[in-house]
Structures are given as structure tokens and as C-alpha cells.
């Protein structure tokens, strides 16, 4: 009876170890890596799109409007410049955070 219990315990431990090794192999499989790379490219495309949209918006806002006085235009340009720099820093920070968390 004792040898039967010992064999049962040993075989159970071997089975648990094999299950753990199998889970590690599945987690490190190339199929899993391809999904994360695909997501990475989608995120990069989305970030590039947001940056391009912000640059176009900034160019539009920096142009002088017909009804504006010179001093109003200069004030609006200054506010827009500050806003644009803040948005670009935010987008850069998000990109940096993404890179750091995924590597």
C-alpha cells in the first residue's frame, strides 16, 4: 500500500511539471508573438494617424482669419503653439509608455 501511494504521488508531480512546461511552451509560441506584433503595428498606425491629424489641425489654426486683427492673430498663435506642444508631448509620452510596457 505504501509503494502504491508513493508511486501515485510521484506520477502526479511528474504530470503537474509536464503541464507547467507545456503552458510555458504555448505561451512562448510564435503564434502568440505574431498577435502582439500585429497589435503593435495597429497601435503605431493609430498613433501616426493622430499625429498627422494634430499637425493638420495646427496648420489650420495657425493661419490668419479674415476678421482677425494682427494682435488677435498673434495671441491666438501663441495659445495654439502652447496647445500643439502639449498635445505632441502627450502623444510622445503615450508612445514611450507603450514601448516601455511592451518590451
Coordinates of N, CA, C and O in Angstrom, one line a residue:
X1 N 0.8 -1.2 0.0 CA 0.0 0.0 0.0 C 0.9 1.3 0.0 O 0.5 2.2 -0.7
X2 N 1.9 1.3 0.8 CA 2.8 2.4 0.8 C 3.4 2.7 -0.5 O 3.6 3.9 -0.9
X3 N 3.9 1.7 -1.2 CA 4.6 1.9 -2.5 C 3.5 2.4 -3.5 O 3.9 3.2 -4.4
X4 N 2.3 2.0 -3.4 CA 1.3 2.4 -4.3 C 1.0 3.9 -4.1 O 0.9 4.7 -5.1
X5 N 1.0 4.4 -2.9 CA 0.8 5.8 -2.6 C 2.0 6.6 -3.1 O 1.8 7.7 -3.7
X6 N 3.2 6.1 -2.8 CA 4.4 6.8 -3.3 C 4.4 7.0 -4.8 O 4.7 8.1 -5.3
X7 N 4.1 5.9 -5.5 CA 4.0 6.0 -7.0 C 3.0 6.9 -7.5 O 3.2 7.7 -8.4
X8 N 1.8 7.0 -6.8 CA 0.8 7.9 -7.2 C 1.2 9.4 -7.0 O 1.0 10.2 -7.8
X9 N 1.9 9.6 -5.9 CA 2.4 11.0 -5.6 C 3.4 11.4 -6.7 O 3.4 12.5 -7.2
X10 N 4.4 10.5 -7.0 CA 5.4 10.8 -7.9 C 4.9 11.0 -9.3 O 5.2 12.0 -10.0
X11 N 3.9 10.2 -9.7 CA 3.3 10.4 -11.1 C 2.5 11.6 -11.1 O 2.5 12.3 -12.2
X12 N 1.8 12.0 -10.0 CA 1.1 13.2 -10.0 C 2.0 14.4 -10.1 O 1.7 15.4 -10.9
X13 N 3.1 14.4 -9.4 CA 4.1 15.5 -9.5 C 4.7 15.6 -10.9 O 4.9 16.7 -11.5
X14 N 5.0 14.5 -11.5 CA 5.5 14.5 -12.9 C 4.5 15.1 -13.9 O 4.8 15.9 -14.7
X15 N 3.2 14.7 -13.7 CA 2.2 15.3 -14.6 C 2.0 16.8 -14.4 O 1.9 17.5 -15.3
X16 N 2.1 17.2 -13.1 CA 2.0 18.7 -12.9 C 3.2 19.4 -13.5 O 3.0 20.5 -14.1
X17 N 4.4 18.9 -13.4 CA 5.5 19.5 -14.0 C 5.4 19.6 -15.5 O 5.7 20.6 -16.2
X18 N 4.9 18.5 -16.2 CA 4.7 18.5 -17.6 C 3.7 19.5 -18.0 O 3.8 20.2 -19.1
X19 N 2.6 19.7 -17.2 CA 1.6 20.6 -17.5 C 2.2 22.1 -17.5 O 1.9 22.9 -18.3
X20 N 3.0 22.3 -16.5 CA 3.7 23.6 -16.4 C 4.6 23.9 -17.5 O 4.6 25.0 -18.1
X21 N 5.4 22.9 -17.9 CA 6.3 23.1 -19.1 C 5.5 23.3 -20.4 O 5.8 24.1 -21.2
X22 N 4.4 22.6 -20.5 CA 3.5 22.7 -21.7 C 2.9 24.1 -21.8 O 2.9 24.8 -22.8
X23 N 2.5 24.7 -20.6 CA 2.0 26.0 -20.6 C 3.0 27.0 -21.0 O 2.7 28.0 -21.7
X24 N 4.2 26.8 -20.5 CA 5.3 27.8 -20.9 C 5.6 27.7 -22.4 O 5.9 28.8 -23.0
X25 N 5.6 26.5 -23.0 CA 5.9 26.4 -24.4 C 4.8 27.1 -25.2 O 5.0 27.8 -26.2
X26 N 3.5 26.9 -24.8 CA 2.4 27.5 -25.5 C 2.5 29.0 -25.4 O 2.3 29.7 -26.4
X27 N 2.9 29.5 -24.3 CA 3.0 31.0 -24.1 C 4.1 31.6 -24.9 O 4.0 32.7 -25.4
X28 N 5.2 30.8 -25.2 CA 6.3 31.3 -25.9 C 6.2 31.0 -27.4 O 7.1 31.2 -28.2
X29 N 5.1 30.5 -27.9 CA 4.9 30.0 -29.2 C 4.9 31.2 -30.2 O 4.5 32.3 -29.8
X30 N 5.4 31.0 -31.4 CA 5.4 32.1 -32.4 C 4.1 32.7 -32.7 O 3.9 33.8 -33.0
X31 N 3.0 31.9 -32.7 CA 1.7 32.3 -33.0 C 1.3 33.4 -32.0 O 0.7 34.5 -32.4
X32 N 1.6 33.3 -30.8 CA 1.4 34.3 -29.8 C 2.1 35.6 -30.1 O 1.6 36.7 -30.0
X33 N 3.4 35.5 -30.5 CA 4.2 36.6 -30.8 C 3.7 37.4 -32.0 O 3.7 38.6 -32.0
X34 N 3.1 36.7 -33.0 CA 2.6 37.4 -34.2 C 1.4 38.2 -33.8 O 1.2 39.3 -34.3
X35 N 0.6 37.8 -32.9 CA -0.6 38.6 -32.5 C -0.1 39.9 -31.8 O -0.6 40.9 -32.1
X36 N 0.9 39.8 -31.0 CA 1.4 41.0 -30.3 C 2.0 42.0 -31.3 O 1.9 43.2 -31.2
X37 N 2.7 41.5 -32.3 CA 3.4 42.3 -33.3 C 2.3 43.0 -34.2 O 2.4 44.2 -34.5
X38 N 1.2 42.3 -34.5 CA 0.1 42.8 -35.3 C -0.5 44.0 -34.5 O -0.8 45.0 -35.0
X39 N -0.7 43.7 -33.2 CA -1.3 44.8 -32.4 C -0.4 46.0 -32.3 O -0.8 47.1 -32.3
X40 N 0.9 45.7 -32.2 CA 1.9 46.8 -32.2 C 1.8 47.7 -33.4 O 1.9 48.9 -33.4
X41 N 1.7 47.0 -34.6 CA 1.6 47.8 -35.8 C 0.3 48.6 -35.9 O 0.3 49.7 -36.4
X42 N -0.8 48.0 -35.4 CA -2.0 48.7 -35.4 C -1.9 50.0 -34.5 O -2.4 51.0 -34.8
X43 N -1.3 49.8 -33.3 CA -1.1 50.9 -32.4 C -0.2 52.0 -33.0 O -0.5 53.2 -32.9
X44 N 0.8 51.6 -33.7 CA 1.7 52.5 -34.4 C 1.0 53.3 -35.5 O 1.2 54.5 -35.6
X45 N 0.2 52.6 -36.3 CA -0.6 53.3 -37.3 C -1.5 54.3 -36.7 O -1.7 55.4 -37.2
X46 N -2.2 53.9 -35.6 CA -3.1 54.8 -35.0 C -2.4 56.0 -34.4 O -2.9 57.1 -34.6
X47 N -1.3 55.8 -33.8 CA -0.5 56.9 -33.3 C -0.1 57.9 -34.4 O -0.2 59.1 -34.3
X48 N 0.4 57.3 -35.5 CA 0.8 58.1 -36.6 C -0.3 58.9 -37.2 O -0.2 60.1 -37.6
X49 N -1.5 58.3 -37.2 CA -2.7 59.0 -37.7 C -3.1 60.1 -36.8 O -3.4 61.2 -37.3
X50 N -3.0 59.9 -35.5 CA -3.3 61.0 -34.6 C -2.3 62.2 -34.7 O -2.7 63.3 -34.6
X51 N -1.0 61.8 -34.9 CA 0.0 62.9 -35.0 C -0.3 63.7 -36.3 O -0.2 64.9 -36.3
X52 N -0.6 63.0 -37.4 CA -0.9 63.7 -38.7 C -2.1 64.6 -38.5 O -2.1 65.7 -39.0
X53 N -3.1 64.1 -37.9 CA -4.3 64.9 -37.7 C -4.0 66.1 -36.8 O -4.5 67.2 -37.2
X54 N -3.2 66.0 -35.8 CA -2.8 67.1 -35.0 C -2.0 68.1 -35.8 O -2.2 69.3 -35.7
X55 N -1.1 67.7 -36.6 CA -0.3 68.6 -37.4 C -1.2 69.4 -38.4 O -1.0 70.6 -38.6
X56 N -2.2 68.7 -39.0 CA -3.1 69.4 -40.0 C -3.9 70.4 -39.2 O -4.1 71.5 -39.7
X57 N -4.4 70.0 -38.0 CA -5.2 70.9 -37.2 C -4.4 72.2 -36.8 O -4.9 73.3 -36.9
X58 N -3.2 71.9 -36.5 CA -2.3 73.0 -36.1 C -2.0 74.0 -37.2 O -2.1 75.2 -37.0
X59 N -1.8 73.4 -38.4 CA -1.6 74.3 -39.6 C -2.8 75.2 -39.8 O -2.7 76.3 -40.1
X60 N -4.0 74.6 -39.8 CA -5.2 75.3 -40.0 C -5.4 76.4 -39.0 O -5.8 77.5 -39.3
X61 N -5.1 76.1 -37.7 CA -5.3 77.1 -36.7 C -4.3 78.2 -36.7 O -4.5 79.3 -36.2
X62 N -3.1 78.0 -37.3 CA -2.1 79.0 -37.3 C -2.3 80.0 -38.4 O -1.7 81.1 -38.4
X63 N -3.2 79.7 -39.4 CA -3.5 80.7 -40.4 C -4.3 81.8 -39.9 O -5.2 81.7 -39.1
X64 N -4.1 83.0 -40.5 CA -4.8 84.2 -40.1 C -6.2 84.1 -40.7 O -6.4 83.8 -41.9
X65 N -7.2 84.5 -39.9 CA -8.6 84.6 -40.4 C -8.9 86.0 -40.9 O -8.3 87.0 -40.5
X66 N -9.9 86.1 -41.8 CA -10.2 87.3 -42.4 C -10.6 88.4 -41.4 O -10.3 89.6 -41.5
X67 N -11.4 88.0 -40.4 CA -11.9 89.0 -39.4 C -11.0 89.4 -38.3 O -11.3 90.2 -37.5
X68 N -9.8 88.8 -38.2 CA -8.9 89.0 -37.1 C -8.0 90.2 -37.3 O -7.5 90.5 -38.4
X69 N -7.8 90.9 -36.2 CA -6.8 91.9 -36.1 C -5.4 91.3 -35.9 O -5.3 90.1 -35.5
X70 N -4.4 92.0 -36.2 CA -3.0 91.5 -36.1 C -2.7 91.0 -34.7 O -2.2 89.9 -34.5
X71 N -3.0 91.8 -33.7 CA -2.8 91.4 -32.3 C -3.6 90.2 -31.9 O -3.1 89.3 -31.1
X72 N -4.8 90.0 -32.4 CA -5.6 88.9 -32.0 C -5.0 87.6 -32.6 O -5.0 86.5 -32.0
X73 N -4.5 87.8 -33.8 CA -3.9 86.6 -34.5 C -2.7 86.2 -33.8 O -2.5 85.0 -33.6
X74 N -1.9 87.1 -33.4 CA -0.6 86.8 -32.6 C -0.9 86.1 -31.3 O -0.3 85.1 -30.9
X75 N -1.9 86.6 -30.6 CA -2.3 85.9 -29.3 C -2.8 84.5 -29.6 O -2.5 83.6 -28.8
X76 N -3.7 84.3 -30.6 CA -4.2 83.0 -30.9 C -3.1 82.1 -31.3 O -3.1 80.9 -31.0
X77 N -2.1 82.6 -32.1 CA -1.0 81.8 -32.5 C -0.2 81.3 -31.3 O 0.2 80.1 -31.2
X78 N 0.0 82.2 -30.3 CA 0.7 81.8 -29.1 C 0.0 80.7 -28.3 O 0.6 79.7 -27.9
X79 N -1.3 80.9 -28.2 CA -2.1 79.9 -27.5 C -2.1 78.5 -28.2 O -2.0 77.5 -27.6
X80 N -2.2 78.6 -29.5 CA -2.2 77.4 -30.4 C -0.9 76.7 -30.3 O -0.8 75.5 -30.3
X81 N 0.2 77.5 -30.3 CA 1.5 76.9 -30.2 C 1.7 76.1 -28.9 O 2.2 75.0 -28.9
X82 N 1.2 76.7 -27.8 CA 1.3 76.0 -26.5 C 0.5 74.8 -26.5 O 0.9 73.7 -26.0
X83 N -0.8 74.9 -27.0 CA -1.7 73.7 -27.1 C -1.0 72.6 -28.0 O -1.1 71.4 -27.6
X84 N -0.5 73.0 -29.1 CA 0.1 72.0 -30.0 C 1.3 71.3 -29.3 O 1.4 70.0 -29.4
X85 N 2.1 72.0 -28.7 CA 3.3 71.4 -28.0 C 2.8 70.4 -26.9 O 3.4 69.3 -26.7
X86 N 1.8 70.8 -26.2 CA 1.2 69.9 -25.1 C 0.7 68.6 -25.7 O 0.9 67.5 -25.2
X87 N -0.1 68.8 -26.8 CA -0.7 67.6 -27.4 C 0.4 66.7 -28.0 O 0.4 65.4 -27.8
X88 N 1.4 67.2 -28.6 CA 2.5 66.4 -29.1 C 3.3 65.7 -28.0 O 3.7 64.6 -28.1
X89 N 3.5 66.4 -26.9 CA 4.2 65.8 -25.7 C 3.4 64.6 -25.2 O 3.9 63.6 -24.9
X90 N 2.1 64.8 -25.2 CA 1.2 63.8 -24.7 C 1.2 62.5 -25.6 O 1.4 61.4 -25.1
X91 N 1.2 62.8 -26.9 CA 1.3 61.7 -27.9 C 2.6 61.0 -27.8 O 2.7 59.8 -27.8
X92 N 3.7 61.7 -27.6 CA 5.0 61.2 -27.4 C 5.1 60.4 -26.2 O 5.7 59.3 -26.1
X93 N 4.5 60.9 -25.1 CA 4.5 60.2 -23.8 C 3.8 58.9 -23.9 O 4.2 57.8 -23.3
X94 N 2.6 58.9 -24.6 CA 1.8 57.7 -24.7 C 2.6 56.6 -25.5 O 2.7 55.4 -25.2
X95 N 3.3 57.1 -26.6 CA 4.1 56.2 -27.4 C 5.3 55.6 -26.6 O 5.6 54.4 -26.6
X96 N 5.9 56.4 -25.8 CA 7.0 55.9 -24.9 C 6.5 55.0 -23.9 O 7.2 53.9 -23.7
X97 N 5.4 55.3 -23.3 CA 4.8 54.4 -22.3 C 4.5 53.0 -22.9 O 4.7 52.0 -22.3
X98 N 3.9 53.0 -24.1 CA 3.6 51.8 -24.8 C 4.9 51.0 -25.1 O 4.9 49.8 -24.9
X99 N 5.9 51.6 -25.6 CA 7.1 50.9 -25.9 C 7.7 50.3 -24.6 O 8.2 49.2 -24.6
X100 N 7.7 51.1 -23.5 CA 8.3 50.6 -22.3 C 7.5 49.4 -21.7 O 8.1 48.5 -21.1
X101 N 6.2 49.4 -21.8 CA 5.4 48.4 -21.2 C 5.4 47.1 -22.1 O 5.1 46.0 -21.6
X102 N 5.7 47.2 -23.4 CA 5.6 46.1 -24.2 C 7.0 45.4 -24.5 O 7.1 44.4 -25.2
X103 N 8.0 46.0 -24.0 CA 9.4 45.4 -24.2 C 9.9 44.7 -23.0 O 9.5 44.7 -22.0

